[in-house]
Amino acid sequence: MTVAPPTLSDSWYGSAPYVTPLYGNPPDLPKVMAETGQKTFQLTFIQAPRGGGDCTPTWDGAVPVSADTAVARIIDGVRLAGGDVSVSIGGYGGTNLGQTCGSAEDTANAYQQVIDKYALRAIDFNLEEPEYSDPVAITKELRAAQILQQNNPVLYVSVTTVAAPSGTTPQGQNLLNTAKALNFTPNNYSIMPFNGFQNVGDQIAVLKKFHGVLMSTFGWDSATAYAHEGASLMNGRSDFGEYYTQADFQTLLDYSISHGLSRYTFWSLNRDRQCTPPDNGQTSGTCSSVPQHRWDFTRLTAQFAQRTTAMKVGVEISPPAPDAHPVLSDHGVGR
């Protein structure tokens, strides 16, 4: 039997770091919770079966959700420890249900199976290539998200997509335009300012550009746009060889909180530990390639949830004092 989720604020779902639960040496999530204060995690990815042509939700195109027991046990463990999970749809590569299901309604029905199986209160639409360039599939995904939002009133829905120097790419702008035409508003739109962004200054610049895109697309004022904006980061060495340190994440954390962003997360918790040697010159799925103590980056997502939740209820909270695991910030490679 699935353990019922606790009642958590949206700030916690906005802080959930991505986790690949079935590969990449996944950590023991209750232990991570105890060591960091993080209460939520973003489990990846729900896709169509490998090879496509089917509207059956599967983990990474391989394990049908209906047959899963391994991820269910992980979710129960998190909930028994007082936390919760979100589940992410899509990701880079693979075939997604918006590409294989016959309609938006069929797509929504497939995702509803995931929500029902795990008693979910949060879901993320991570819309990247190749589906990202298929307007028909994107329309099905967003309409499915809208149906889920309507049928599950407490469901937290995030949409994650690609960043570009102008804020987002033409495909990303099409995604936003499609959502506007559907009159669909998720809890937030998050961009991924890594792979091509050399430093934290570039990352903040693109978040500012995206803020303007949200205002111009939806007619939102500045505060509303910030409240629907998020940052999905990459810890350590990126796919393109940039390095993002704990100090960079701290700068982006402070920016996100001071501007009222509703999501601050990263790819991925599996990578939130030091490689051997600390910089192995490669992008790894199981370590960060920057000097660190384990879970340094996850401690920052926990701060985001703690501080934004406190602000919403009118309680002042200061960042935690340095402890036995100080932030390491002088890596210097690629900066």
mmCIF file of C-alpha atoms in Angstrom:
data_model
loop_
_atom_site.group_PDB
_atom_site.id
_atom_site.type_symbol
_atom_site.label_atom_id
_atom_site.label_comp_id
_atom_site.label_asym_id
_atom_site.label_seq_id
_atom_site.Cartn_x
_atom_site.Cartn_y
_atom_site.Cartn_z
ATOM 1 C CA MET A 1 0.000 0.000 0.000
ATOM 2 C CA THR A 2 1.313 3.441 -0.919
ATOM 3 C CA VAL A 3 2.114 5.656 2.065
ATOM 4 C CA ALA A 4 0.029 8.840 1.998
ATOM 5 C CA PRO A 5 2.024 12.024 1.316
ATOM 6 C CA PRO A 6 2.394 14.607 4.069
ATOM 7 C CA THR A 7 1.106 18.145 3.695
ATOM 8 C CA LEU A 8 4.005 20.275 2.453
ATOM 9 C CA SER A 9 4.130 23.809 1.083
ATOM 10 C CA ASP A 10 4.636 24.474 -2.624
ATOM 11 C CA SER A 11 8.088 25.822 -1.763
ATOM 12 C CA TRP A 12 9.185 22.280 -0.976
ATOM 13 C CA TYR A 13 8.016 20.955 -4.336
ATOM 14 C CA GLY A 14 9.771 23.921 -5.955
ATOM 15 C CA SER A 15 13.032 22.911 -4.274
ATOM 16 C CA ALA A 16 13.038 19.207 -5.119
ATOM 17 C CA PRO A 17 16.352 18.148 -6.712
ATOM 18 C CA TYR A 18 16.191 15.651 -9.560
ATOM 19 C CA VAL A 19 16.981 12.011 -8.778
ATOM 20 C CA THR A 20 17.306 9.038 -11.111
ATOM 21 C CA PRO A 21 15.965 6.302 -8.822
ATOM 22 C CA LEU A 22 16.747 3.269 -10.988
ATOM 23 C CA TYR A 23 20.336 3.973 -12.094
ATOM 24 C CA GLY A 24 23.267 6.313 -11.415
ATOM 25 C CA ASN A 25 24.030 4.908 -7.944
ATOM 26 C CA PRO A 26 20.988 6.580 -6.341
ATOM 27 C CA PRO A 27 21.549 7.626 -2.723
ATOM 28 C CA ASP A 28 19.438 6.533 0.231
ATOM 29 C CA LEU A 29 16.915 9.381 0.227
ATOM 30 C CA PRO A 30 15.852 9.220 3.911
ATOM 31 C CA LYS A 31 19.541 9.485 4.853
ATOM 32 C CA VAL A 32 19.917 12.503 2.544
ATOM 33 C CA MET A 33 16.890 14.042 4.266
ATOM 34 C CA ALA A 34 18.430 13.532 7.687
ATOM 35 C CA GLU A 35 21.766 15.032 6.622
ATOM 36 C CA THR A 36 20.472 18.042 4.647
ATOM 37 C CA GLY A 37 16.958 18.961 5.775
ATOM 38 C CA GLN A 38 15.675 18.438 2.213
ATOM 39 C CA LYS A 39 12.142 17.014 2.247
ATOM 40 C CA THR A 40 11.305 16.498 -1.422
ATOM 41 C CA PHE A 41 12.803 14.909 -4.534
ATOM 42 C CA GLN A 42 12.034 14.976 -8.262
ATOM 43 C CA LEU A 43 12.061 11.398 -9.605
ATOM 44 C CA THR A 44 12.905 10.929 -13.294
ATOM 45 C CA PHE A 45 11.679 10.158 -15.973
ATOM 46 C CA ILE A 46 8.289 8.961 -17.188
ATOM 47 C CA GLN A 47 8.460 8.201 -20.919
ATOM 48 C CA ALA A 48 6.787 6.082 -23.576
ATOM 49 C CA PRO A 49 8.085 2.538 -24.009
ATOM 50 C CA ARG A 50 11.355 2.397 -25.905
ATOM 51 C CA GLY A 51 10.642 2.199 -29.580
ATOM 52 C CA GLY A 52 7.480 4.295 -29.198
ATOM 53 C CA GLY A 53 4.061 3.480 -30.544
ATOM 54 C CA ASP A 54 2.424 2.929 -27.166
ATOM 55 C CA CYS A 55 0.626 5.161 -24.657
ATOM 56 C CA THR A 56 1.862 3.217 -21.613
ATOM 57 C CA PRO A 57 3.772 5.230 -18.961
ATOM 58 C CA THR A 58 7.139 3.713 -18.141
ATOM 59 C CA TRP A 59 10.200 4.624 -16.087
ATOM 60 C CA ASP A 60 12.889 5.632 -18.589
ATOM 61 C CA GLY A 61 11.070 3.784 -21.350
ATOM 62 C CA ALA A 62 11.872 0.463 -19.693
ATOM 63 C CA VAL A 63 9.784 -0.326 -16.596
ATOM 64 C CA PRO A 64 5.988 0.007 -16.872
ATOM 65 C CA VAL A 65 4.601 2.082 -14.020
ATOM 66 C CA SER A 66 1.862 -0.512 -13.546
ATOM 67 C CA ALA A 67 4.489 -3.190 -12.785
ATOM 68 C CA ASP A 68 6.835 -1.068 -10.683
ATOM 69 C CA THR A 69 7.672 -1.933 -7.111
ATOM 70 C CA ALA A 70 11.192 -0.469 -6.773
ATOM 71 C CA VAL A 71 10.273 3.207 -7.163
ATOM 72 C CA ALA A 72 7.174 2.691 -5.035
ATOM 73 C CA ARG A 73 9.383 1.472 -2.172
ATOM 74 C CA ILE A 74 11.613 4.539 -2.547
ATOM 75 C CA ILE A 75 8.594 6.849 -2.401
ATOM 76 C CA ASP A 76 7.236 5.091 0.672
ATOM 77 C CA GLY A 77 10.614 5.461 2.381
ATOM 78 C CA VAL A 78 10.687 9.197 1.720
ATOM 79 C CA ARG A 79 7.138 9.636 3.014
ATOM 80 C CA LEU A 80 7.744 7.590 6.132
ATOM 81 C CA ALA A 81 10.629 9.975 6.843
ATOM 82 C CA GLY A 82 8.261 12.973 6.526
ATOM 83 C CA GLY A 83 8.976 13.978 2.930
ATOM 84 C CA ASP A 84 7.459 13.602 -0.507
ATOM 85 C CA VAL A 85 8.289 13.297 -4.198
ATOM 86 C CA SER A 86 7.340 14.801 -7.500
ATOM 87 C CA VAL A 87 7.602 12.780 -10.701
ATOM 88 C CA SER A 88 9.111 14.243 -13.853
ATOM 89 C CA ILE A 89 7.855 13.557 -17.361
ATOM 90 C CA GLY A 90 10.048 13.641 -20.442
ATOM 91 C CA GLY A 91 13.699 14.636 -20.134
ATOM 92 C CA TYR A 92 16.328 14.818 -22.845
ATOM 93 C CA GLY A 93 16.193 12.076 -25.472
ATOM 94 C CA GLY A 94 13.901 9.106 -25.530
ATOM 95 C CA THR A 95 10.306 9.066 -26.683
ATOM 96 C CA ASN A 96 7.624 10.788 -24.654
ATOM 97 C CA LEU A 97 3.921 10.102 -24.317
ATOM 98 C CA GLY A 98 2.962 13.315 -26.101
ATOM 99 C CA GLN A 99 4.606 11.811 -29.168
ATOM 100 C CA THR A 100 2.918 8.400 -28.973
ATOM 101 C CA CYS A 101 -0.515 8.867 -27.373
ATOM 102 C CA GLY A 102 -3.340 9.519 -29.791
ATOM 103 C CA SER A 103 -4.742 12.628 -28.099
ATOM 104 C CA ALA A 104 -4.245 15.017 -25.225
ATOM 105 C CA GLU A 105 -6.929 13.131 -23.320
ATOM 106 C CA ASP A 106 -5.085 9.838 -23.835
ATOM 107 C CA THR A 107 -1.866 11.497 -22.703
ATOM 108 C CA ALA A 108 -3.557 12.841 -19.573
ATOM 109 C CA ASN A 109 -5.043 9.415 -18.832
ATOM 110 C CA ALA A 110 -1.572 7.871 -19.007
ATOM 111 C CA TYR A 111 -0.173 10.426 -16.563
ATOM 112 C CA GLN A 112 -3.189 10.013 -14.297
ATOM 113 C CA GLN A 113 -2.150 6.386 -13.906
ATOM 114 C CA VAL A 114 1.168 7.634 -12.503
ATOM 115 C CA ILE A 115 -0.564 10.082 -10.153
ATOM 116 C CA ASP A 116 -2.935 7.379 -8.912
ATOM 117 C CA LYS A 117 -0.236 4.707 -8.532
ATOM 118 C CA TYR A 118 1.935 6.901 -6.297
ATOM 119 C CA ALA A 119 -0.708 9.257 -4.798
ATOM 120 C CA LEU A 120 1.209 12.206 -6.242
ATOM 121 C CA ARG A 121 0.734 15.826 -5.237
ATOM 122 C CA ALA A 122 3.313 17.187 -7.694
ATOM 123 C CA ILE A 123 4.376 16.551 -11.285
ATOM 124 C CA ASP A 124 6.937 18.127 -13.607
ATOM 125 C CA PHE A 125 6.766 18.374 -17.400
ATOM 126 C CA ASN A 126 10.412 18.431 -18.476
ATOM 127 C CA LEU A 127 9.994 19.253 -22.165
ATOM 128 C CA GLU A 128 13.227 18.967 -24.143
ATOM 129 C CA GLU A 129 14.490 17.528 -27.426
ATOM 130 C CA PRO A 130 13.338 15.750 -29.466
ATOM 131 C CA GLU A 131 9.710 16.301 -28.396
ATOM 132 C CA TYR A 132 10.443 19.983 -27.840
ATOM 133 C CA SER A 133 10.568 20.564 -31.621
ATOM 134 C CA ASP A 134 7.239 18.843 -32.286
ATOM 135 C CA PRO A 135 4.422 21.419 -31.858
ATOM 136 C CA VAL A 136 1.709 18.747 -31.999
ATOM 137 C CA ALA A 137 3.335 16.742 -29.201
ATOM 138 C CA ILE A 138 3.916 19.869 -27.112
ATOM 139 C CA THR A 139 0.249 20.812 -27.453
ATOM 140 C CA LYS A 140 -0.753 17.342 -26.267
ATOM 141 C CA GLU A 141 1.606 17.578 -23.287
ATOM 142 C CA LEU A 142 0.384 20.999 -22.190
ATOM 143 C CA ARG A 143 -3.273 20.159 -22.683
ATOM 144 C CA ALA A 144 -2.693 16.953 -20.710
ATOM 145 C CA ALA A 145 -1.088 19.019 -17.942
ATOM 146 C CA GLN A 146 -4.122 21.289 -17.924
ATOM 147 C CA ILE A 147 -6.486 18.301 -17.669
ATOM 148 C CA LEU A 148 -4.472 16.899 -14.763
ATOM 149 C CA GLN A 149 -4.543 20.296 -13.058
ATOM 150 C CA GLN A 150 -8.323 20.436 -13.433
ATOM 151 C CA ASN A 151 -8.894 16.856 -12.249
ATOM 152 C CA ASN A 152 -6.432 16.972 -9.333
ATOM 153 C CA PRO A 153 -7.061 20.307 -7.555
ATOM 154 C CA VAL A 154 -4.090 20.116 -5.152
ATOM 155 C CA LEU A 155 -1.608 19.042 -7.846
ATOM 156 C CA TYR A 156 1.558 21.161 -8.128
ATOM 157 C CA VAL A 157 2.522 21.396 -11.816
ATOM 158 C CA SER A 158 5.875 22.677 -13.053
ATOM 159 C CA VAL A 159 7.032 23.005 -16.661
ATOM 160 C CA THR A 160 10.773 22.837 -17.306
ATOM 161 C CA THR A 161 12.296 23.851 -20.618
ATOM 162 C CA VAL A 162 15.409 25.155 -22.352
ATOM 163 C CA ALA A 163 17.217 28.455 -21.764
ATOM 164 C CA ALA A 164 18.787 30.697 -24.412
ATOM 165 C CA PRO A 165 20.502 34.114 -24.240
ATOM 166 C CA SER A 166 17.176 35.744 -25.135
ATOM 167 C CA GLY A 167 15.439 33.863 -22.302
ATOM 168 C CA THR A 168 14.365 30.768 -24.180
ATOM 169 C CA THR A 169 14.591 29.354 -27.686
ATOM 170 C CA PRO A 170 11.996 29.691 -30.482
ATOM 171 C CA GLN A 171 10.694 26.260 -29.466
ATOM 172 C CA GLY A 172 10.429 27.472 -25.878
ATOM 173 C CA GLN A 173 8.534 30.548 -27.010
ATOM 174 C CA ASN A 174 6.176 28.280 -28.959
ATOM 175 C CA LEU A 175 5.637 26.286 -25.764
ATOM 176 C CA LEU A 176 4.686 29.450 -23.880
ATOM 177 C CA ASN A 177 2.437 30.644 -26.711
ATOM 178 C CA THR A 178 0.698 27.266 -26.766
ATOM 179 C CA ALA A 179 0.067 27.424 -23.028
ATOM 180 C CA LYS A 180 -1.363 30.920 -23.422
ATOM 181 C CA ALA A 181 -3.701 29.765 -26.203
ATOM 182 C CA LEU A 182 -4.906 26.933 -23.962
ATOM 183 C CA ASN A 183 -5.353 29.331 -21.025
ATOM 184 C CA PHE A 184 -3.128 26.984 -19.036
ATOM 185 C CA THR A 185 -1.080 28.350 -16.132
ATOM 186 C CA PRO A 186 1.184 25.932 -14.229
ATOM 187 C CA ASN A 187 2.696 26.740 -10.870
ATOM 188 C CA ASN A 188 5.870 27.762 -12.671
ATOM 189 C CA TYR A 189 7.932 27.707 -15.817
ATOM 190 C CA SER A 190 11.563 26.833 -15.139
ATOM 191 C CA ILE A 191 14.462 27.224 -17.536
ATOM 192 C CA MET A 192 17.783 25.368 -17.412
ATOM 193 C CA PRO A 193 20.586 27.967 -17.540
ATOM 194 C CA PHE A 194 23.515 25.613 -18.077
ATOM 195 C CA ASN A 195 25.252 24.186 -21.166
ATOM 196 C CA GLY A 196 26.425 27.346 -22.898
ATOM 197 C CA PHE A 197 26.275 29.746 -19.938
ATOM 198 C CA GLN A 198 29.838 30.303 -18.763
ATOM 199 C CA ASN A 199 29.308 31.700 -15.272
ATOM 200 C CA VAL A 200 26.756 32.741 -12.691
ATOM 201 C CA GLY A 201 26.528 36.215 -14.221
ATOM 202 C CA ASP A 202 25.374 34.662 -17.494
ATOM 203 C CA GLN A 203 22.875 32.538 -15.592
ATOM 204 C CA ILE A 204 21.338 35.529 -13.821
ATOM 205 C CA ALA A 205 21.247 37.477 -17.092
ATOM 206 C CA VAL A 206 19.192 34.755 -18.799
ATOM 207 C CA LEU A 207 16.810 34.507 -15.837
ATOM 208 C CA LYS A 208 16.223 38.242 -16.177
ATOM 209 C CA LYS A 209 15.585 37.818 -19.902
ATOM 210 C CA PHE A 210 13.159 34.975 -19.246
ATOM 211 C CA HIS A 211 11.374 37.124 -16.691
ATOM 212 C CA GLY A 212 10.763 39.643 -19.471
ATOM 213 C CA VAL A 213 9.564 36.874 -21.794
ATOM 214 C CA LEU A 214 6.998 35.752 -19.220
ATOM 215 C CA MET A 215 5.723 39.303 -18.765
ATOM 216 C CA SER A 216 5.431 39.983 -22.493
ATOM 217 C CA THR A 217 3.886 36.606 -23.345
ATOM 218 C CA PHE A 218 1.257 36.468 -20.614
ATOM 219 C CA GLY A 219 0.782 40.140 -19.798
ATOM 220 C CA TRP A 220 1.914 39.578 -16.230
ATOM 221 C CA ASP A 221 3.319 42.275 -13.989
ATOM 222 C CA SER A 222 6.820 41.781 -12.648
ATOM 223 C CA ALA A 223 5.820 40.197 -9.330
ATOM 224 C CA THR A 224 3.466 37.719 -11.026
ATOM 225 C CA ALA A 225 6.135 36.743 -13.537
ATOM 226 C CA TYR A 226 8.703 36.116 -10.803
ATOM 227 C CA ALA A 227 6.143 34.056 -8.872
ATOM 228 C CA HIS A 228 5.801 31.789 -11.946
ATOM 229 C CA GLU A 229 9.514 31.582 -12.765
ATOM 230 C CA GLY A 230 12.056 28.988 -11.732
ATOM 231 C CA ALA A 231 15.664 27.939 -12.230
ATOM 232 C CA SER A 232 16.689 24.343 -12.856
ATOM 233 C CA LEU A 233 20.485 24.218 -12.525
ATOM 234 C CA MET A 234 23.275 21.684 -13.028
ATOM 235 C CA ASN A 235 25.730 21.106 -10.202
ATOM 236 C CA GLY A 236 29.426 20.813 -10.896
ATOM 237 C CA ARG A 237 30.629 20.113 -14.430
ATOM 238 C CA SER A 238 28.016 20.598 -17.137
ATOM 239 C CA ASP A 239 27.548 18.610 -20.334
ATOM 240 C CA PHE A 240 29.426 21.393 -22.182
ATOM 241 C CA GLY A 241 32.286 21.486 -19.688
ATOM 242 C CA GLU A 242 31.368 24.582 -17.668
ATOM 243 C CA TYR A 243 31.827 24.351 -13.911
ATOM 244 C CA TYR A 244 29.145 25.537 -11.476
ATOM 245 C CA THR A 245 30.310 25.602 -7.874
ATOM 246 C CA GLN A 246 28.557 25.823 -4.543
ATOM 247 C CA ALA A 247 29.337 29.552 -4.504
ATOM 248 C CA ASP A 248 27.541 29.945 -7.843
ATOM 249 C CA PHE A 249 24.547 28.074 -6.470
ATOM 250 C CA GLN A 250 24.561 30.294 -3.378
ATOM 251 C CA THR A 251 24.489 33.408 -5.574
ATOM 252 C CA LEU A 252 21.563 32.010 -7.550
ATOM 253 C CA LEU A 253 19.816 30.971 -4.346
ATOM 254 C CA ASP A 254 20.023 34.518 -3.002
ATOM 255 C CA TYR A 255 18.839 35.910 -6.348
ATOM 256 C CA SER A 256 15.906 33.463 -6.484
ATOM 257 C CA ILE A 257 14.737 34.258 -2.971
ATOM 258 C CA SER A 258 15.175 38.020 -3.227
ATOM 259 C CA HIS A 259 13.215 38.155 -6.494
ATOM 260 C CA GLY A 260 10.446 35.789 -5.436
ATOM 261 C CA LEU A 261 11.094 32.904 -7.821
ATOM 262 C CA SER A 262 8.978 29.859 -7.074
ATOM 263 C CA ARG A 263 11.394 27.104 -8.036
ATOM 264 C CA TYR A 264 15.096 26.469 -7.424
ATOM 265 C CA THR A 265 16.301 22.975 -8.226
ATOM 266 C CA PHE A 266 19.112 21.122 -9.974
ATOM 267 C CA TRP A 267 20.232 18.085 -11.955
ATOM 268 C CA SER A 268 21.018 15.998 -10.044
ATOM 269 C CA LEU A 269 21.168 14.576 -6.530
ATOM 270 C CA ASN A 270 22.915 11.483 -7.919
ATOM 271 C CA ARG A 271 25.786 13.853 -8.846
ATOM 272 C CA ASP A 272 25.893 15.689 -5.495
ATOM 273 C CA ARG A 273 29.126 14.105 -4.258
ATOM 274 C CA GLN A 274 32.807 14.434 -5.065
ATOM 275 C CA CYS A 275 34.484 12.492 -7.850
ATOM 276 C CA THR A 276 37.797 10.683 -7.369
ATOM 277 C CA PRO A 277 39.884 12.639 -8.248
ATOM 278 C CA PRO A 278 37.750 15.737 -7.485
ATOM 279 C CA ASP A 279 37.990 16.955 -11.106
ATOM 280 C CA ASN A 280 38.203 13.974 -13.424
ATOM 281 C CA GLY A 281 37.736 16.121 -16.538
ATOM 282 C CA GLN A 282 34.457 14.409 -17.385
ATOM 283 C CA THR A 283 30.770 15.019 -16.838
ATOM 284 C CA SER A 284 29.586 12.200 -14.630
ATOM 285 C CA GLY A 285 26.127 10.954 -13.735
ATOM 286 C CA THR A 286 27.270 9.956 -10.252
ATOM 287 C CA CYS A 287 29.537 12.814 -9.077
ATOM 288 C CA SER A 288 30.011 16.533 -9.657
ATOM 289 C CA SER A 289 33.666 17.026 -10.708
ATOM 290 C CA VAL A 290 34.052 19.882 -8.208
ATOM 291 C CA PRO A 291 35.520 19.645 -4.691
ATOM 292 C CA GLN A 292 32.664 19.189 -2.268
ATOM 293 C CA HIS A 293 31.230 17.442 0.727
ATOM 294 C CA ARG A 294 28.393 15.124 -0.131
ATOM 295 C CA TRP A 295 25.022 16.843 -0.537
ATOM 296 C CA ASP A 296 26.445 20.413 -0.536
ATOM 297 C CA PHE A 297 24.101 21.406 -3.359
ATOM 298 C CA THR A 298 21.091 19.695 -1.782
ATOM 299 C CA ARG A 299 21.609 21.704 1.399
ATOM 300 C CA LEU A 300 21.032 24.814 -0.736
ATOM 301 C CA THR A 301 17.740 23.565 -2.174
ATOM 302 C CA ALA A 302 16.628 22.845 1.389
ATOM 303 C CA GLN A 303 17.492 26.460 2.262
ATOM 304 C CA PHE A 304 15.315 27.658 -0.614
ATOM 305 C CA ALA A 305 12.290 25.792 0.726
ATOM 306 C CA GLN A 306 12.917 26.746 4.337
ATOM 307 C CA ARG A 307 13.492 30.429 3.657
ATOM 308 C CA THR A 308 10.684 30.932 1.120
ATOM 309 C CA THR A 309 8.195 29.042 3.287
ATOM 310 C CA ALA A 310 9.165 31.200 6.268
ATOM 311 C CA MET A 311 8.787 34.390 4.212
ATOM 312 C CA LYS A 312 5.280 33.394 3.119
ATOM 313 C CA VAL A 313 4.130 33.008 6.716
ATOM 314 C CA GLY A 314 5.876 36.175 7.858
ATOM 315 C CA VAL A 315 8.689 34.601 9.838
ATOM 316 C CA GLU A 316 12.239 35.786 9.345
ATOM 317 C CA ILE A 317 14.831 33.069 8.985
ATOM 318 C CA SER A 318 18.543 33.456 8.433
ATOM 319 C CA PRO A 319 20.710 31.110 6.402
ATOM 320 C CA PRO A 320 22.221 28.410 8.597
ATOM 321 C CA ALA A 321 25.557 29.112 10.219
ATOM 322 C CA PRO A 322 28.583 27.267 8.842
ATOM 323 C CA ASP A 323 28.865 23.753 10.230
ATOM 324 C CA ALA A 324 31.337 20.929 9.994
ATOM 325 C CA HIS A 325 30.839 20.849 6.230
ATOM 326 C CA PRO A 326 31.573 24.360 4.924
ATOM 327 C CA VAL A 327 30.854 25.315 1.336
ATOM 328 C CA LEU A 328 33.882 24.890 -0.903
ATOM 329 C CA SER A 329 34.029 27.646 -3.497
ATOM 330 C CA ASP A 330 37.502 28.147 -4.957
ATOM 331 C CA HIS A 331 37.542 25.491 -7.665
ATOM 332 C CA GLY A 332 38.268 28.066 -10.362
ATOM 333 C CA VAL A 333 38.074 25.797 -13.423
ATOM 334 C CA GLY A 334 36.128 27.187 -16.368
ATOM 335 C CA ARG A 335 35.296 30.458 -14.613
#
